[in-house]
Each structure stands twice: as structure tokens, then as C-alpha cells.
XYZ file of C-alpha atoms in Angstrom:
205
model
C 11.295 -34.050 1.890
C 12.662 -35.896 -1.087
C 12.142 -34.321 -4.513
C 12.538 -35.822 -7.983
C 12.584 -33.829 -11.296
C 11.414 -35.397 -14.513
C 12.164 -33.815 -17.933
C 11.105 -35.015 -21.359
C 14.469 -35.185 -22.972
C 17.846 -33.649 -22.830
C 18.798 -33.434 -26.490
C 19.196 -29.633 -26.946
C 19.800 -26.640 -24.829
C 16.531 -24.760 -25.359
C 14.074 -22.625 -23.318
C 12.725 -25.686 -21.386
C 16.239 -26.727 -20.483
C 17.038 -23.379 -19.213
C 13.914 -23.598 -17.045
C 15.062 -27.069 -15.903
C 18.439 -25.336 -15.007
C 16.543 -23.012 -12.643
C 14.688 -25.919 -11.146
C 18.026 -27.612 -10.514
C 19.328 -24.436 -8.912
C 16.327 -24.453 -6.585
C 16.628 -28.176 -5.745
C 20.266 -29.137 -6.365
C 19.913 -32.563 -4.462
C 16.904 -33.614 -6.619
C 17.829 -36.360 -9.279
C 16.680 -35.614 -12.813
C 14.860 -38.439 -14.553
C 14.791 -38.174 -18.412
C 14.535 -40.405 -21.478
C 17.820 -39.466 -23.164
C 20.809 -37.105 -22.312
C 23.224 -35.847 -24.947
C 25.816 -34.061 -22.753
C 27.759 -32.817 -25.799
C 24.882 -30.426 -26.509
C 24.830 -28.773 -23.102
C 27.005 -26.651 -20.864
C 29.615 -28.632 -18.935
C 27.766 -28.108 -15.710
C 24.853 -30.383 -16.803
C 27.250 -33.358 -16.753
C 27.797 -32.858 -13.009
C 24.136 -33.303 -12.319
C 22.498 -36.467 -11.121
C 20.824 -37.289 -14.390
C 19.090 -40.710 -14.588
C 18.290 -41.809 -18.147
C 16.105 -44.558 -19.405
C 16.939 -47.636 -21.466
C 16.719 -45.379 -24.559
C 20.161 -43.961 -23.757
C 21.680 -47.231 -25.091
C 19.771 -47.273 -28.258
C 21.929 -46.921 -31.522
C 22.288 -43.693 -33.530
C 20.539 -41.763 -30.771
C 22.283 -38.410 -31.440
C 20.889 -37.988 -34.997
C 17.827 -40.168 -34.907
C 16.239 -39.683 -31.480
C 13.033 -38.498 -33.063
C 12.533 -41.843 -34.873
C 12.143 -43.514 -31.437
C 8.954 -41.453 -30.800
C 6.653 -44.429 -29.844
C 8.969 -45.412 -27.047
C 8.732 -42.199 -25.029
C 5.419 -42.783 -23.331
C 6.609 -46.209 -22.196
C 9.744 -44.758 -20.764
C 7.991 -42.413 -18.439
C 5.301 -44.863 -17.326
C 8.176 -47.202 -16.196
C 10.255 -44.804 -14.109
C 10.325 -46.021 -10.507
C 9.778 -42.934 -8.380
C 8.873 -44.660 -5.023
C 10.364 -42.926 -2.085
C 9.915 -39.434 -3.349
C 7.550 -37.022 -1.659
C 7.267 -34.553 -4.538
C 7.741 -35.142 -8.295
C 8.349 -31.994 -10.293
C 7.738 -32.668 -14.030
C 9.126 -30.238 -16.618
C 7.209 -31.213 -19.728
C 5.547 -30.335 -23.039
C 5.203 -34.010 -24.036
C 5.663 -37.200 -22.050
C 7.217 -36.509 -18.716
C 3.821 -35.563 -17.229
C 2.656 -39.201 -17.795
C 4.783 -40.628 -14.938
C 3.437 -43.139 -12.534
C 3.114 -41.168 -9.384
C 3.696 -43.148 -6.055
C 0.808 -43.226 -3.655
C 1.086 -40.413 -1.092
C 3.380 -38.316 -3.366
C 2.444 -34.988 -4.952
C 2.986 -34.295 -8.674
C 3.556 -30.690 -9.715
C 3.944 -30.262 -13.444
C 5.523 -27.291 -15.082
C 3.882 -27.562 -18.443
C 5.124 -25.774 -21.558
C 3.194 -25.328 -24.814
C 1.756 -28.662 -25.927
C 3.904 -30.922 -28.259
C 3.467 -29.457 -31.697
C 4.580 -32.623 -33.437
C 1.365 -34.251 -32.286
C -1.183 -31.301 -32.101
C -0.024 -29.659 -35.346
C 1.509 -32.753 -36.947
C 0.895 -31.769 -40.695
C 2.907 -28.638 -40.404
C 5.608 -30.492 -38.350
C 5.823 -33.191 -41.087
C 6.173 -30.545 -43.782
C 9.199 -28.880 -42.080
C 11.072 -31.975 -40.882
C 13.597 -33.748 -43.173
C 11.739 -37.031 -43.089
C 11.975 -39.572 -46.077
C 8.730 -39.270 -48.003
C 7.909 -42.977 -47.651
C 8.047 -42.682 -43.926
C 5.764 -39.662 -43.564
C 2.432 -41.491 -44.012
C 3.534 -44.033 -41.266
C 4.665 -41.224 -38.868
C 1.492 -39.301 -39.537
C -0.496 -42.429 -38.588
C 1.554 -42.875 -35.343
C 1.153 -39.291 -34.356
C -2.562 -39.421 -35.185
C -2.984 -42.480 -33.067
C -0.981 -40.832 -30.171
C -3.044 -37.719 -30.309
C -6.290 -39.834 -30.275
C -5.189 -41.886 -27.406
C -4.248 -38.865 -25.358
C -7.527 -37.195 -26.224
C -9.438 -40.156 -24.889
C -7.479 -39.988 -21.647
C -8.218 -36.335 -20.910
C -10.791 -37.233 -18.332
C -8.163 -39.190 -16.490
C -5.095 -37.203 -17.473
C -5.963 -33.505 -17.384
C -4.760 -31.237 -20.115
C -4.121 -31.052 -23.928
C -1.202 -33.406 -23.737
C -2.271 -35.304 -20.677
C -1.452 -35.413 -16.982
C -1.453 -38.790 -15.361
C -3.347 -38.388 -12.127
C -4.973 -40.708 -9.584
C -7.408 -39.964 -6.834
C -4.772 -40.996 -4.167
C -2.223 -38.371 -5.262
C -2.070 -34.592 -4.910
C -1.756 -32.872 -8.229
C -0.931 -29.230 -9.238
C -0.526 -28.233 -12.876
C 1.584 -25.131 -13.404
C 1.310 -23.660 -16.832
C 3.948 -21.888 -18.970
C 1.374 -20.728 -21.652
C -2.343 -20.244 -22.400
C -2.821 -22.720 -25.141
C -4.160 -25.445 -22.891
C -6.720 -23.335 -21.075
C -9.665 -24.533 -23.048
C -9.199 -28.163 -21.733
C -8.267 -27.105 -18.232
C -11.202 -24.824 -17.411
C -12.614 -27.353 -14.903
C -9.287 -27.663 -13.005
C -7.323 -25.145 -10.891
C -4.052 -24.063 -12.501
C -1.284 -21.600 -11.840
C 0.132 -19.597 -14.670
C 3.822 -19.017 -14.125
C 6.322 -17.493 -16.413
C 9.794 -18.996 -17.003
C 12.858 -17.476 -15.424
C 14.852 -14.935 -17.312
C 18.583 -14.531 -16.760
C 20.303 -11.318 -17.499
C 17.408 -9.804 -19.539
C 16.500 -6.220 -18.931
C 13.104 -4.925 -20.109
C 12.828 -1.229 -20.893
C 9.831 0.837 -21.579
C 10.022 3.902 -23.704
C 6.924 6.136 -23.633
C 5.609 7.369 -26.939
């Protein structure tokens, strides 16, 4: 069985990337498809993985300005060629779940909390160091993105969208509760992310 892993972007070593690390540990032979990869921001072992980036990897000023390429991310994942894989495991809070799934393959999505820069864009724009003259344009882009995704919920299931077709098996796996209101009509599995070296203690009283 051939497995592919798809991840939104590898720009920082956060919680989602630690979960991706656990996925790679479980399926070490699976290639990882992603939009961009900044290896200098990750442990050295990530550079030994079979990471397959998109055309965005060649864009200028990527390290400091990857957020400015926001409109390109949906296009990237719709264009990945995943033919020949039996299972596609997407690790996503944003765009990776919008992949084109080959006929006969199964798509399993481990979905984190929805992308806050779309669903809570006003607060996001307040916090980000974005030039004032660009904020209205970015707000418009994010608003149109949210509207477009919302219209596709009947075909993509979930708050930030899952691309699905009647020919393909599909199983969403959730990392949080925020999307339950839009997933009530579909079966989901709530799975907590892995914890490494963390000991939980309970003290009575």
C-alpha cells in the first residue's frame, strides 16, 4: 500500500509539525507533499525526509514574505499529482485538505483548528505587522476566500473545507472541537495529537 502525506507548509516547527513528525515516524517511506519548506527552521532530521515542494519554493523572498503569497496556496494543493497512491494522509488546518484525490484512493485528513487568518481575519490583521495600505486588500482577499470555502461546504465538508468526491473514500480526523457545528452530518473521529516526554500528574485536593 502506497501512502502519501500532505502538509500545509513547513515554515516553522510548531505543534502541527510535531504531529507531522509522528506521522513520518509511523510511515517513514511516505513522501511529504507541501507548499514550501524552510529547512533552517527545523531539526536537521527533517532535511533527510522525502519532502516534495511546489513551485512556490522558487518564489523570491519566501523566508520573510511567505504570508504574502496567500492566494497561491489553494492552487498549489489542487495541482499536486497524487496518482499511484492508495492512501493520502493530509495534515491540515488550511489548504492541504483541498487536494485532488485520485479515483480509488482514500483521503484521511488529520484536521487541526481552522485557519484563524480566514475565520477570525479582523483579529489576525490587527496583530500582524502588515502595512496599513495593504490591510484593506488583504481583508478583501481573506473575505472572498472565506466566502468561497463556505459555498463549497456541501462538496468539501468542514469549516475550512475537505475536497471529496463520490468515488473516493474519505475519513476526517479532528484535532479539535471547533468544527463540530459544520460536521454534524458526517462521521468524524476526534484524536488528540501525540505528546513526547510529557508526564501528566494529578494532585488530589
